[in-house]
Every structure is written in C-alpha cells, then in structure tokens.
Amino acid sequence: MSIPGIKQAFACKGFTAVTDVLTTAECDWALSSIAELAPNAAGSRRLLHEDWCQALVARLRGHPDIASLLPDDHVAAQCTYFEKSQERNWLVPMHQDLGIPVTQRVDHPALKGWSEKEGSVFVQPPAQVLAQLVAVRLHLDPCREADGPLQFVAGSHLQGRLTTDEVAALRQAQPLESCVLERGDALVMRPLVLHASSKASGTGRRRVLHFVFGPATLPYGLRWEN
C-alpha cells in the first residue's frame, strides 16, 4: 500500500498494517533481548529504558510508512511486551486503551482512573489527549486467525471515549475486522479504536512489542514516565 493509502486507512479506520518492518534476523535479535531481560515473562510494561528497545524506536521512526503516521513532536512513551500461546492464553473483551504511564499523580478533575502497574503510575486523561496517541505493535511471530489476532470496530476511534452501552451498540452495528500479520509486520493503531482479541486456538506463539507514541508535552501538569 502506498503512503497516501496507509494514511487514509489509518485516518478512516483507526488502524492499518505495515508489512516487512523488521527482518527475520531483527525479530530474532529482539526476542533474544527480551529473553535476557525476562526469560519466563508473559509480559512487561517497562522496557523503554533498554538500549535495544530504544534502537527499535529509532527503527520505527526511520521507516517511511510508520513515520508518515507519527507527528514530528511525538516521543516514545511506553513499550509493552505481550506473549500469547497455548500455555499463556487469554481473551481480551472489546475495549479502548485509556491509560497512560506518567511520573506521578496530579490532582485535576479531568484526570480519572488512577492506578499502579509494575511500579508505574497510570492515569486516564481526557479523550482529546488519547486521540493524539499512536500505538505501533511489532509482531515478532506470525499472527494468524488461530493466534488470537486483534479484531477492530473500524472507525470507532472517531467517536471519542465511549460508554459501555455505546461500545455494545457499535460492536453490534458492524462486523469486526481481524488484522492478520506476518513475522516482522507492524500494526499501527489509535488507542481509542475499539479492539478485542480471542484466545489462541492454534499451537503457535504470538509475541508482540506494543509501543505508544504521544506528544512530548502533556497537559494538566502531567509528564511521561520515561
């Protein structure tokens, strides 16, 4: 797909696939780096400070298709590792990604849903902040229908932050779109787009690095954790 086509799909649907972002050797290198850090982990949210992770951030920013979807003032704010397999299997109900990692709590009526995960502070900012974010999911394994790929309600990111009833209505209003990818491909998405995933039914592994990019400066006195 051409860059204009990628940008149009991303704007209209809230997600788009970018193929051949990493080579097989680069996927192997990323997996070995993760294994050294957390050999038995099914996931981790605190990877961005690692040199190898910063190298991947530079790799993403240097890819022309992905760079076309990242504003110049955006920085990498988070990297999360996920692994789904028969041994580590789960389903994710339809939802929007609403939390962001910040340095500390700030008292403001617009800020909600404060929580702590793996020692990091998370908050749910207003929709106008979330609407600016771009997530890039690097697939280190193939992700086929049997591997529990993400399923989307296309265009739902344009509705802002949704209530439970609104999520249910949009889910019923149109068919879901699955995003099946090969090893080394990336899925670029808006965190506000409705998405879900089923349990894996096959024998493969689905290992993903999920990067979040956002504006360098946040409102309300918030600061990114990294």
Short mmCIF file of C-alpha atoms in Angstrom, two decimals:
data_model
loop_
_atom_site.label_atom_id
_atom_site.label_comp_id
_atom_site.label_asym_id
_atom_site.label_seq_id
_atom_site.Cartn_x
_atom_site.Cartn_y
_atom_site.Cartn_z
CA MET A 1 0.00 0.00 0.00
CA SER A 2 1.25 3.48 -0.80
CA ILE A 3 1.90 6.06 1.92
CA PRO A 4 -1.25 8.04 0.96
CA GLY A 5 -3.25 4.80 1.16
CA ILE A 6 -1.79 3.94 4.56
CA LYS A 7 -2.56 7.41 5.88
CA GLN A 8 -6.13 7.28 4.57
CA ALA A 9 -6.76 3.83 6.08
CA PHE A 10 -5.32 4.96 9.40
CA ALA A 11 -7.45 8.11 9.47
CA CYS A 12 -10.69 6.37 8.47
CA LYS A 13 -10.38 3.02 10.24
CA GLY A 14 -8.11 3.88 13.16
CA PHE A 15 -5.64 1.11 12.27
CA THR A 16 -3.50 -0.09 9.39
CA ALA A 17 -0.92 -2.79 8.75
CA VAL A 18 2.64 -2.03 7.65
CA THR A 19 4.49 -5.03 6.22
CA ASP A 20 8.17 -6.02 6.41
CA VAL A 21 9.17 -3.55 9.12
CA LEU A 22 11.70 -5.94 10.68
CA THR A 23 13.74 -8.69 9.05
CA THR A 24 13.79 -12.24 10.41
CA ALA A 25 17.22 -11.57 11.92
CA GLU A 26 15.93 -8.42 13.63
CA CYS A 27 12.98 -10.34 15.08
CA ASP A 28 15.37 -12.98 16.43
CA TRP A 29 17.57 -10.25 17.94
CA ALA A 30 14.57 -8.57 19.62
CA LEU A 31 13.38 -11.89 21.07
CA SER A 32 16.83 -12.72 22.42
CA SER A 33 16.99 -9.28 24.06
CA ILE A 34 13.60 -9.85 25.70
CA ALA A 35 14.65 -13.33 26.87
CA GLU A 36 17.76 -11.95 28.55
CA LEU A 37 15.69 -9.40 30.41
CA ALA A 38 12.76 -11.59 31.46
CA PRO A 39 13.23 -15.21 30.36
CA ASN A 40 9.92 -16.51 31.76
CA ALA A 41 7.74 -13.45 31.47
CA ALA A 42 4.42 -13.42 29.62
CA GLY A 43 4.54 -9.64 29.52
CA SER A 44 6.21 -6.49 30.75
CA ARG A 45 5.39 -2.78 30.56
CA ARG A 46 8.82 -1.39 31.47
CA LEU A 47 11.12 -1.90 28.51
CA LEU A 48 11.64 1.55 27.06
CA HIS A 49 14.76 2.30 29.09
CA GLU A 50 16.61 -0.67 27.49
CA ASP A 51 19.14 0.18 24.75
CA TRP A 52 17.77 -2.46 22.39
CA CYS A 53 14.26 -1.05 22.83
CA GLN A 54 15.46 2.47 22.02
CA ALA A 55 17.12 1.05 18.90
CA LEU A 56 13.73 -0.35 17.85
CA VAL A 57 12.12 3.03 18.47
CA ALA A 58 14.66 4.57 16.07
CA ARG A 59 13.94 1.78 13.59
CA LEU A 60 10.22 2.57 13.69
CA ARG A 61 10.74 6.29 13.33
CA GLY A 62 13.02 5.68 10.36
CA HIS A 63 10.52 3.51 8.50
CA PRO A 64 8.83 5.75 5.90
CA ASP A 65 5.35 4.22 6.21
CA ILE A 66 5.31 4.39 10.01
CA ALA A 67 6.97 7.81 10.08
CA SER A 68 4.14 9.14 7.91
CA LEU A 69 1.73 8.35 10.77
CA LEU A 70 3.86 9.76 13.62
CA PRO A 71 3.80 13.54 14.17
CA ASP A 72 7.24 15.11 14.48
CA ASP A 73 6.64 16.18 18.07
CA HIS A 74 5.71 12.68 19.26
CA VAL A 75 8.00 10.69 21.53
CA ALA A 76 8.01 7.03 22.53
CA ALA A 77 6.16 6.94 25.86
CA GLN A 78 5.83 3.21 26.55
CA CYS A 79 6.79 -0.23 25.29
CA THR A 80 4.91 -3.31 26.47
CA TYR A 81 5.73 -6.94 25.68
CA PHE A 82 2.93 -9.48 25.25
CA GLU A 83 3.12 -13.21 24.64
CA LYS A 84 0.10 -15.32 23.78
CA SER A 85 0.35 -19.10 23.29
CA GLN A 86 -1.42 -22.29 24.38
CA GLU A 87 0.42 -22.07 27.70
CA ARG A 88 -0.19 -18.33 28.15
CA ASN A 89 -3.60 -17.81 26.69
CA TRP A 90 -6.25 -15.19 27.31
CA LEU A 91 -9.02 -13.26 25.64
CA VAL A 92 -9.46 -9.52 25.70
CA PRO A 93 -13.02 -8.10 25.54
CA MET A 94 -13.92 -5.17 23.33
CA HIS A 95 -12.34 -2.02 24.76
CA GLN A 96 -10.43 1.21 24.20
CA ASP A 97 -6.91 1.77 25.59
CA LEU A 98 -7.46 4.60 28.07
CA GLY A 99 -4.47 4.58 30.45
CA ILE A 100 -1.07 6.24 30.00
CA PRO A 101 2.08 5.98 32.20
CA VAL A 102 3.10 9.19 33.98
CA THR A 103 5.67 10.18 36.58
CA GLN A 104 3.27 11.00 39.40
CA ARG A 105 -0.31 11.70 40.34
CA VAL A 106 -1.70 15.16 39.58
CA ASP A 107 -4.93 16.35 41.18
CA HIS A 108 -7.20 17.64 38.44
CA PRO A 109 -10.92 16.95 37.82
CA ALA A 110 -10.23 16.00 34.19
CA LEU A 111 -7.92 13.13 35.24
CA LYS A 112 -9.51 9.83 36.23
CA GLY A 113 -8.79 6.13 36.70
CA TRP A 114 -5.52 6.39 38.60
CA SER A 115 -3.78 3.03 39.07
CA GLU A 116 -0.38 1.44 39.55
CA LYS A 117 1.06 -1.42 37.46
CA GLU A 118 4.58 -2.83 37.77
CA GLY A 119 5.56 0.19 39.83
CA SER A 120 4.34 2.68 37.21
CA VAL A 121 1.58 5.25 37.74
CA PHE A 122 -1.22 5.25 35.14
CA VAL A 123 -3.99 7.76 34.53
CA GLN A 124 -6.91 8.08 32.14
CA PRO A 125 -6.70 11.56 30.56
CA PRO A 126 -9.50 13.20 28.53
CA ALA A 127 -10.33 11.92 25.07
CA GLN A 128 -8.63 14.85 23.35
CA VAL A 129 -5.31 13.65 24.80
CA LEU A 130 -5.92 10.00 23.95
CA ALA A 131 -6.93 10.92 20.39
CA GLN A 132 -3.40 12.17 19.71
CA LEU A 133 -1.68 8.91 20.64
CA VAL A 134 -0.36 6.38 18.12
CA ALA A 135 0.38 2.77 19.03
CA VAL A 136 2.72 0.58 16.97
CA ARG A 137 2.61 -3.18 17.54
CA LEU A 138 5.67 -5.00 16.24
CA HIS A 139 4.88 -8.65 15.58
CA LEU A 140 7.84 -10.92 16.33
CA ASP A 141 5.90 -14.03 15.24
CA PRO A 142 3.26 -14.60 12.58
CA CYS A 143 -0.22 -13.69 13.82
CA ARG A 144 -2.85 -15.74 12.00
CA GLU A 145 -6.52 -16.33 12.80
CA ALA A 146 -5.62 -19.21 15.14
CA ASP A 147 -3.24 -16.97 17.10
CA GLY A 148 -5.84 -14.60 18.54
CA PRO A 149 -5.26 -11.52 16.35
CA LEU A 150 -6.71 -8.14 17.22
CA GLN A 151 -10.22 -7.51 15.92
CA PHE A 152 -11.42 -3.96 15.35
CA VAL A 153 -14.58 -1.92 15.00
CA ALA A 154 -13.29 0.23 12.16
CA GLY A 155 -13.79 3.95 12.57
CA SER A 156 -14.80 3.77 16.23
CA HIS A 157 -11.86 5.96 17.27
CA LEU A 158 -13.73 8.91 15.73
CA GLN A 159 -16.43 8.61 18.42
CA GLY A 160 -14.17 9.66 21.31
CA ARG A 161 -14.30 7.94 24.66
CA LEU A 162 -17.25 5.55 24.72
CA THR A 163 -19.64 4.36 27.43
CA THR A 164 -20.32 0.66 27.97
CA ASP A 165 -23.65 0.95 26.12
CA GLU A 166 -22.01 2.79 23.22
CA VAL A 167 -19.34 0.09 22.95
CA ALA A 168 -22.01 -2.62 22.79
CA ALA A 169 -24.01 -0.71 20.16
CA LEU A 170 -21.02 -0.11 17.90
CA ARG A 171 -19.93 -3.73 18.28
CA GLN A 172 -23.32 -4.91 17.04
CA ALA A 173 -23.62 -2.33 14.27
CA GLN A 174 -20.86 -3.66 12.02
CA PRO A 175 -18.69 -6.74 11.52
CA LEU A 176 -15.29 -6.94 13.18
CA GLU A 177 -12.14 -6.68 11.09
CA SER A 178 -9.29 -9.03 12.04
CA CYS A 179 -5.69 -7.94 11.47
CA VAL A 180 -3.64 -10.97 10.42
CA LEU A 181 0.08 -10.29 10.11
CA GLU A 182 3.34 -11.99 9.24
CA ARG A 183 6.52 -12.01 11.28
CA GLY A 184 8.20 -8.59 11.17
CA ASP A 185 5.00 -6.73 10.25
CA ALA A 186 3.59 -3.89 12.34
CA LEU A 187 0.07 -2.86 13.24
CA VAL A 188 -0.35 0.89 13.71
CA MET A 189 -3.48 1.88 15.63
CA ARG A 190 -5.22 4.63 17.54
CA PRO A 191 -5.66 3.58 21.18
CA LEU A 192 -9.27 4.84 21.07
CA VAL A 193 -10.29 2.42 18.30
CA LEU A 194 -12.42 -0.40 19.72
CA HIS A 195 -10.49 -3.67 19.69
CA ALA A 196 -10.58 -7.15 21.17
CA SER A 197 -8.86 -10.49 20.77
CA SER A 198 -9.94 -14.08 21.31
CA LYS A 199 -7.93 -16.87 22.88
CA ALA A 200 -5.37 -18.52 20.62
CA SER A 201 -6.66 -21.82 19.22
CA GLY A 202 -3.50 -22.96 17.43
CA THR A 203 -0.10 -24.19 18.55
CA GLY A 204 1.94 -21.08 17.68
CA ARG A 205 3.18 -18.18 19.78
CA ARG A 206 2.13 -14.56 19.32
CA ARG A 207 4.86 -12.32 20.71
CA VAL A 208 4.38 -8.58 20.29
CA LEU A 209 6.11 -5.36 21.31
CA HIS A 210 3.50 -2.64 21.74
CA PHE A 211 4.89 0.91 21.53
CA VAL A 212 2.91 4.03 22.39
CA PHE A 213 3.89 7.41 20.92
CA GLY A 214 2.47 10.71 22.10
CA PRO A 215 3.16 14.45 22.23
CA ALA A 216 6.32 15.33 24.14
CA THR A 217 4.40 17.77 26.34
CA LEU A 218 1.24 16.68 28.15
CA PRO A 219 -1.45 18.98 29.61
CA TYR A 220 -2.61 19.24 33.24
CA GLY A 221 0.97 19.16 34.57
CA LEU A 222 1.40 15.52 33.55
CA ARG A 223 4.74 14.15 32.42
CA TRP A 224 5.50 10.87 30.68
CA GLU A 225 7.16 8.32 32.92
CA ASN A 226 10.11 7.84 30.54
#
